[in-house]
Amino acid sequence: MNTKYAQLVSIVIIVVTLGAPSAWAGDINLKEARILIAKEPQSRTETLAARMLQEEVQKRTGLTWPISSESDGRGPAIALVTLATKELAGRKVPSAPGLKREGYRICVEQGAGPVVWVIGADARGVLFGAGRLLRLLDWGPSRASLAESIDSTTSPAYPIRGHQLGYRARANSYDAWNAAAYEQYIRDLVLFGTNCIENIPFEDDQPSPHMPVARHEMNVLLSRICDRYDLDYWVWTPVVFDLKDQAKRAAEIERHVSLYKACPRLDAVFVPGGDPGANPPELLLPFLKDIGERLMAQHPAARVWLSLQWFNRAQIEEVFTYLDKNQPDWLGGLVAGPSSPPIPQTRQRLATKYKLRHYPDITHTVRCQYPVPWWDPAFALTLGRECPNPRPVFYASVHNRLAPETDGFLTYSDGIHDDLNKVIWSARGWDPQADVRDVLKDYGRVYFRPDLAEAGADGILALEKNWEGSLAQNGAVEGTLALWQALEAKAPQLKDNWRWQLCLLRSTYDAYVRRRLLYETHLEAEANAALARAQKIGAEDAMRDAQQILQRATTEPAAPELRGRIVELCETLFKSIGLQTSVKKYQASGAERGAILDYVDYPMNNRWWLEDEFAKVRAMSSEQARLKRLEEIRTWENPGSGSFYDNVGHIAKSPHVVRGKAESTMSHDPEPTHWWWDDGFSRKRLSWQVSMDWPIAVTYERIDPNADYVIRSTGYGEALTRINGQRVTPTLYSKGIGEIKEFPVPREAVQSGQIVVTWDQPEESHLNWRQQSRISEIWLLKK
């Protein structure tokens, strides 16, 4: 890269201070500790909790804490008990008032042989208490300690706290796991209070080259893992065929029955109303009754759950009428997922005997339930829909806004790229007031190292901040990279830790995209300057010069060292956890399924579109026509003095677009849509690949009251335009992508000194959202 442009990159020096390698005064030295459990535990889960704690401490410290029901009274002990146990190893079990189901108390009893008590309200409480203890430990090679002042009593706020970990080809990593990898990941989630796991046993028939175990075997293995850890086992089973087909219906019921019989544990069967599936309630509800009765015959406590996804208003009312009338016992409750009715309305309409579960999409960034608000298109074009996406502050807010109307959540996830988001949801599902940074410190302490907890938490928060606002103007992206590079230098032992690798990849990728954006944006400006000389040197020579400038993006690329590091990290993540970041190289199931390596070089300027336009210009019959078109191209975003241009969905190029309130993250204010064409390799103009339907308004202040103006716009479909509240008639009205519409501005609007453009939303409820009208660009052109 030319050194002139390298100077655009900020240099940030980060100093990382690591914690002390030994216990502080006031800490209990647990190097010689033993784990105490009852001689006759109330549940095998208590024994498993002891083994989990023993194994996880050994992995981190090299220490092996013996498990026993006896104490010598001298060395420190960690006692894992339920409230039902009154005495352990000659000691009275402390009280734990106020504990609720799955809750626990952690406290310290001082003495010659201090005891760290983990007292569970039940067996699950012991398991979750052991996980919390692990998060509290200060540890290192051959050492472990705990603050002697600890005394914490806590119970979960919501009874359903889980995540979907479907073993299917569409996942970007789960399909590469064996049973041991699944158990470790499920155990990792237990540390933060997860109490249920959802599998996908049937849907998605495409083969995966990564699966080490046949799918029907893994369905049962996951049930066994959940049973060992006393976690609820859910399955997601959409009906993707027409239930009028009696042969297919009977075969599907038989497939369900076979699964029910094979699974040692099964707690819930979730059937979405749509996404996928398109059966109306009059067909779906009798089918649910049939599988529900068979489910309860095999697993008496299990129930069927239904979402109202893709149902219209009449069908939604039909479901509620059926439930009110029949009060079926086979139904456990409703699930609120993407494209479902609003959660508050659903809870209000649903009978109190039924539960309501949130099904939030934590795995996607665009074209999804919770897109990144006003995401810079540079990220949307490269990182795409399914990338490493830690969004702790955002998802903590989403959880707390919607959770009070629910009985909890079970998230939609398709890979480990959203791992941090799972932890945030689990932590807030346990305690809605949990401080986000404290949760991140726990994450760093237990998954990285205690001495990296503070800096790691801030580094993760910085990754979320990287995605706020204009990328070109966000110099903090370079600071985030410097922070993670400094942490990497301080902790080379973590090079094989996949969570660590994810953070390094994101910080590197973000900085690489920014450097390319700055560089290639400047190249396009240079190319437009070359086109400005067309009147003097001719159209052909001007286009040749412009193309040579644009080609420097590949012949003299920006930041090749960062690109090389991205390639390395993608390779290490494939080896460490099975993350598939490329369709060609790692056999990802699809381009939208985490294949961020395939789009790392997607143009940050319009060079592909310009190349195609130059070919069209060369085919024109006259030099005059060629020169006219080149002038239109070079002034596309710079229409001249007194005129204005907005790319309405681009955070950095929409100064006149009225956005929502500061809290737009949590409202239904209009948001941009980033389109996916040609498998992500569209050659269309970048401004056409992001749009809105529709902005609140576009406003222009202090315009010339004596001038004539015209509104020009591009987008797709209709544009029912109003200027200062008055519907205006177009003089040009083309409806294709990138085609022009023009509306003369009424004289009275011009004379007011302010122009406010709004739109009436066309009635297009019959159309798929991808076919509905939208706007991409708008100009106010002074004649």
mmCIF file with all atom_site columns, N, CA, C and O in Angstrom, residues 39-61:
data_model
loop_
_atom_site.group_PDB
_atom_site.id
_atom_site.type_symbol
_atom_site.label_atom_id
_atom_site.label_alt_id
_atom_site.label_comp_id
_atom_site.label_asym_id
_atom_site.label_entity_id
_atom_site.label_seq_id
_atom_site.pdbx_PDB_ins_code
_atom_site.Cartn_x
_atom_site.Cartn_y
_atom_site.Cartn_z
_atom_site.occupancy
_atom_site.B_iso_or_equiv
_atom_site.pdbx_formal_charge
_atom_site.auth_seq_id
_atom_site.auth_comp_id
_atom_site.auth_asym_id
_atom_site.auth_atom_id
_atom_site.pdbx_PDB_model_num
ATOM 1  N N  . LYS A 1 39 ? -22.059 -39.024 51.231 1.00 0.00 ? 39 LYS A N  1
ATOM 2  C CA . LYS A 1 39 ? -21.849 -40.453 50.973 1.00 0.00 ? 39 LYS A CA 1
ATOM 3  C C  . LYS A 1 39 ? -22.934 -41.004 50.068 1.00 0.00 ? 39 LYS A C  1
ATOM 4  O O  . LYS A 1 39 ? -22.672 -41.866 49.216 1.00 0.00 ? 39 LYS A O  1
ATOM 5  N N  . GLU A 1 40 ? -24.119 -40.529 50.274 1.00 0.00 ? 40 GLU A N  1
ATOM 6  C CA . GLU A 1 40 ? -25.243 -40.956 49.441 1.00 0.00 ? 40 GLU A CA 1
ATOM 7  C C  . GLU A 1 40 ? -25.909 -39.705 48.872 1.00 0.00 ? 40 GLU A C  1
ATOM 8  O O  . GLU A 1 40 ? -26.885 -39.188 49.423 1.00 0.00 ? 40 GLU A O  1
ATOM 9  N N  . PRO A 1 41 ? -25.383 -39.181 47.763 1.00 0.00 ? 41 PRO A N  1
ATOM 10 C CA . PRO A 1 41 ? -25.934 -37.949 47.178 1.00 0.00 ? 41 PRO A CA 1
ATOM 11 C C  . PRO A 1 41 ? -27.405 -38.112 46.805 1.00 0.00 ? 41 PRO A C  1
ATOM 12 O O  . PRO A 1 41 ? -27.873 -39.222 46.478 1.00 0.00 ? 41 PRO A O  1
ATOM 13 N N  . GLN A 1 42 ? -28.120 -37.012 46.899 1.00 0.00 ? 42 GLN A N  1
ATOM 14 C CA . GLN A 1 42 ? -29.535 -37.033 46.556 1.00 0.00 ? 42 GLN A CA 1
ATOM 15 C C  . GLN A 1 42 ? -29.745 -37.328 45.075 1.00 0.00 ? 42 GLN A C  1
ATOM 16 O O  . GLN A 1 42 ? -30.785 -37.840 44.679 1.00 0.00 ? 42 GLN A O  1
ATOM 17 N N  . SER A 1 43 ? -28.739 -37.016 44.264 1.00 0.00 ? 43 SER A N  1
ATOM 18 C CA . SER A 1 43 ? -28.857 -37.193 42.820 1.00 0.00 ? 43 SER A CA 1
ATOM 19 C C  . SER A 1 43 ? -27.476 -37.429 42.225 1.00 0.00 ? 43 SER A C  1
ATOM 20 O O  . SER A 1 43 ? -26.461 -36.962 42.762 1.00 0.00 ? 43 SER A O  1
ATOM 21 N N  . ARG A 1 44 ? -27.427 -38.152 41.120 1.00 0.00 ? 44 ARG A N  1
ATOM 22 C CA . ARG A 1 44 ? -26.155 -38.366 40.438 1.00 0.00 ? 44 ARG A CA 1
ATOM 23 C C  . ARG A 1 44 ? -25.595 -37.047 39.903 1.00 0.00 ? 44 ARG A C  1
ATOM 24 O O  . ARG A 1 44 ? -24.407 -36.947 39.615 1.00 0.00 ? 44 ARG A O  1
ATOM 25 N N  . THR A 1 45 ? -26.448 -36.037 39.777 1.00 0.00 ? 45 THR A N  1
ATOM 26 C CA . THR A 1 45 ? -25.982 -34.735 39.310 1.00 0.00 ? 45 THR A CA 1
ATOM 27 C C  . THR A 1 45 ? -25.005 -34.115 40.290 1.00 0.00 ? 45 THR A C  1
ATOM 28 O O  . THR A 1 45 ? -24.084 -33.393 39.896 1.00 0.00 ? 45 THR A O  1
ATOM 29 N N  . GLU A 1 46 ? -25.170 -34.388 41.586 1.00 0.00 ? 46 GLU A N  1
ATOM 30 C CA . GLU A 1 46 ? -24.213 -33.880 42.573 1.00 0.00 ? 46 GLU A CA 1
ATOM 31 C C  . GLU A 1 46 ? -22.827 -34.477 42.328 1.00 0.00 ? 46 GLU A C  1
ATOM 32 O O  . GLU A 1 46 ? -21.810 -33.777 42.385 1.00 0.00 ? 46 GLU A O  1
ATOM 33 N N  . THR A 1 47 ? -22.796 -35.767 42.058 1.00 0.00 ? 47 THR A N  1
ATOM 34 C CA . THR A 1 47 ? -21.521 -36.418 41.766 1.00 0.00 ? 47 THR A CA 1
ATOM 35 C C  . THR A 1 47 ? -20.915 -35.868 40.485 1.00 0.00 ? 47 THR A C  1
ATOM 36 O O  . THR A 1 47 ? -19.704 -35.636 40.401 1.00 0.00 ? 47 THR A O  1
ATOM 37 N N  . LEU A 1 48 ? -21.759 -35.652 39.496 1.00 0.00 ? 48 LEU A N  1
ATOM 38 C CA . LEU A 1 48 ? -21.258 -35.094 38.243 1.00 0.00 ? 48 LEU A CA 1
ATOM 39 C C  . LEU A 1 48 ? -20.726 -33.687 38.450 1.00 0.00 ? 48 LEU A C  1
ATOM 40 O O  . LEU A 1 48 ? -19.705 -33.302 37.853 1.00 0.00 ? 48 LEU A O  1
ATOM 41 N N  . ALA A 1 49 ? -21.400 -32.891 39.294 1.00 0.00 ? 49 ALA A N  1
ATOM 42 C CA . ALA A 1 49 ? -20.923 -31.535 39.565 1.00 0.00 ? 49 ALA A CA 1
ATOM 43 C C  . ALA A 1 49 ? -19.527 -31.578 40.175 1.00 0.00 ? 49 ALA A C  1
ATOM 44 O O  . ALA A 1 49 ? -18.661 -30.750 39.829 1.00 0.00 ? 49 ALA A O  1
ATOM 45 N N  . ALA A 1 50 ? -19.287 -32.531 41.069 1.00 0.00 ? 50 ALA A N  1
ATOM 46 C CA . ALA A 1 50 ? -17.961 -32.665 41.676 1.00 0.00 ? 50 ALA A CA 1
ATOM 47 C C  . ALA A 1 50 ? -16.927 -33.042 40.624 1.00 0.00 ? 50 ALA A C  1
ATOM 48 O O  . ALA A 1 50 ? -15.810 -32.497 40.596 1.00 0.00 ? 50 ALA A O  1
ATOM 49 N N  . ARG A 1 51 ? -17.282 -33.970 39.745 1.00 0.00 ? 51 ARG A N  1
ATOM 50 C CA . ARG A 1 51 ? -16.342 -34.382 38.700 1.00 0.00 ? 51 ARG A CA 1
ATOM 51 C C  . ARG A 1 51 ? -16.078 -33.240 37.725 1.00 0.00 ? 51 ARG A C  1
ATOM 52 O O  . ARG A 1 51 ? -14.947 -33.025 37.278 1.00 0.00 ? 51 ARG A O  1
ATOM 53 N N  . MET A 1 52 ? -17.135 -32.488 37.379 1.00 0.00 ? 52 MET A N  1
ATOM 54 C CA . MET A 1 52 ? -16.960 -31.344 36.487 1.00 0.00 ? 52 MET A CA 1
ATOM 55 C C  . MET A 1 52 ? -15.992 -30.335 37.094 1.00 0.00 ? 52 MET A C  1
ATOM 56 O O  . MET A 1 52 ? -15.061 -29.860 36.420 1.00 0.00 ? 52 MET A O  1
ATOM 57 N N  . LEU A 1 53 ? -16.180 -30.005 38.372 1.00 0.00 ? 53 LEU A N  1
ATOM 58 C CA . LEU A 1 53 ? -15.301 -29.048 39.030 1.00 0.00 ? 53 LEU A CA 1
ATOM 59 C C  . LEU A 1 53 ? -13.874 -29.579 39.073 1.00 0.00 ? 53 LEU A C  1
ATOM 60 O O  . LEU A 1 53 ? -12.908 -28.842 38.779 1.00 0.00 ? 53 LEU A O  1
ATOM 61 N N  . GLN A 1 54 ? -13.719 -30.832 39.427 1.00 0.00 ? 54 GLN A N  1
ATOM 62 C CA . GLN A 1 54 ? -12.389 -31.432 39.486 1.00 0.00 ? 54 GLN A CA 1
ATOM 63 C C  . GLN A 1 54 ? -11.687 -31.359 38.128 1.00 0.00 ? 54 GLN A C  1
ATOM 64 O O  . GLN A 1 54 ? -10.513 -30.949 38.034 1.00 0.00 ? 54 GLN A O  1
ATOM 65 N N  . GLU A 1 55 ? -12.378 -31.750 37.074 1.00 0.00 ? 55 GLU A N  1
ATOM 66 C CA . GLU A 1 55 ? -11.757 -31.804 35.746 1.00 0.00 ? 55 GLU A CA 1
ATOM 67 C C  . GLU A 1 55 ? -11.440 -30.415 35.205 1.00 0.00 ? 55 GLU A C  1
ATOM 68 O O  . GLU A 1 55 ? -10.380 -30.197 34.592 1.00 0.00 ? 55 GLU A O  1
ATOM 69 N N  . GLU A 1 56 ? -12.341 -29.463 35.425 1.00 0.00 ? 56 GLU A N  1
ATOM 70 C CA . GLU A 1 56 ? -12.112 -28.120 34.885 1.00 0.00 ? 56 GLU A CA 1
ATOM 71 C C  . GLU A 1 56 ? -10.982 -27.412 35.638 1.00 0.00 ? 56 GLU A C  1
ATOM 72 O O  . GLU A 1 56 ? -10.213 -26.658 35.045 1.00 0.00 ? 56 GLU A O  1
ATOM 73 N N  . VAL A 1 57 ? -10.870 -27.654 36.944 1.00 0.00 ? 57 VAL A N  1
ATOM 74 C CA . VAL A 1 57 ? -9.744  -27.087 37.693 1.00 0.00 ? 57 VAL A CA 1
ATOM 75 C C  . VAL A 1 57 ? -8.435  -27.724 37.218 1.00 0.00 ? 57 VAL A C  1
ATOM 76 O O  . VAL A 1 57 ? -7.411  -27.036 37.056 1.00 0.00 ? 57 VAL A O  1
ATOM 77 N N  . GLN A 1 58 ? -8.451  -29.027 36.986 1.00 0.00 ? 58 GLN A N  1
ATOM 78 C CA . GLN A 1 58 ? -7.237  -29.703 36.544 1.00 0.00 ? 58 GLN A CA 1
ATOM 79 C C  . GLN A 1 58 ? -6.763  -29.184 35.182 1.00 0.00 ? 58 GLN A C  1
ATOM 80 O O  . GLN A 1 58 ? -5.562  -28.980 34.972 1.00 0.00 ? 58 GLN A O  1
ATOM 81 N N  . LYS A 1 59 ? -7.697  -28.924 34.276 1.00 0.00 ? 59 LYS A N  1
ATOM 82 C CA . LYS A 1 59 ? -7.335  -28.390 32.957 1.00 0.00 ? 59 LYS A CA 1
ATOM 83 C C  . LYS A 1 59 ? -6.644  -27.041 33.066 1.00 0.00 ? 59 LYS A C  1
ATOM 84 O O  . LYS A 1 59 ? -5.712  -26.743 32.316 1.00 0.00 ? 59 LYS A O  1
ATOM 85 N N  . ARG A 1 60 ? -7.085  -26.235 34.006 1.00 0.00 ? 60 ARG A N  1
ATOM 86 C CA . ARG A 1 60 ? -6.588  -24.871 34.112 1.00 0.00 ? 60 ARG A CA 1
ATOM 87 C C  . ARG A 1 60 ? -5.313  -24.759 34.950 1.00 0.00 ? 60 ARG A C  1
ATOM 88 O O  . ARG A 1 60 ? -4.473  -23.902 34.686 1.00 0.00 ? 60 ARG A O  1
ATOM 89 N N  . THR A 1 61 ? -5.199  -25.589 35.969 1.00 0.00 ? 61 THR A N  1
ATOM 90 C CA . THR A 1 61 ? -4.117  -25.404 36.941 1.00 0.00 ? 61 THR A CA 1
ATOM 91 C C  . THR A 1 61 ? -3.131  -26.567 37.002 1.00 0.00 ? 61 THR A C  1
ATOM 92 O O  . THR A 1 61 ? -2.021  -26.401 37.508 1.00 0.00 ? 61 THR A O  1
#
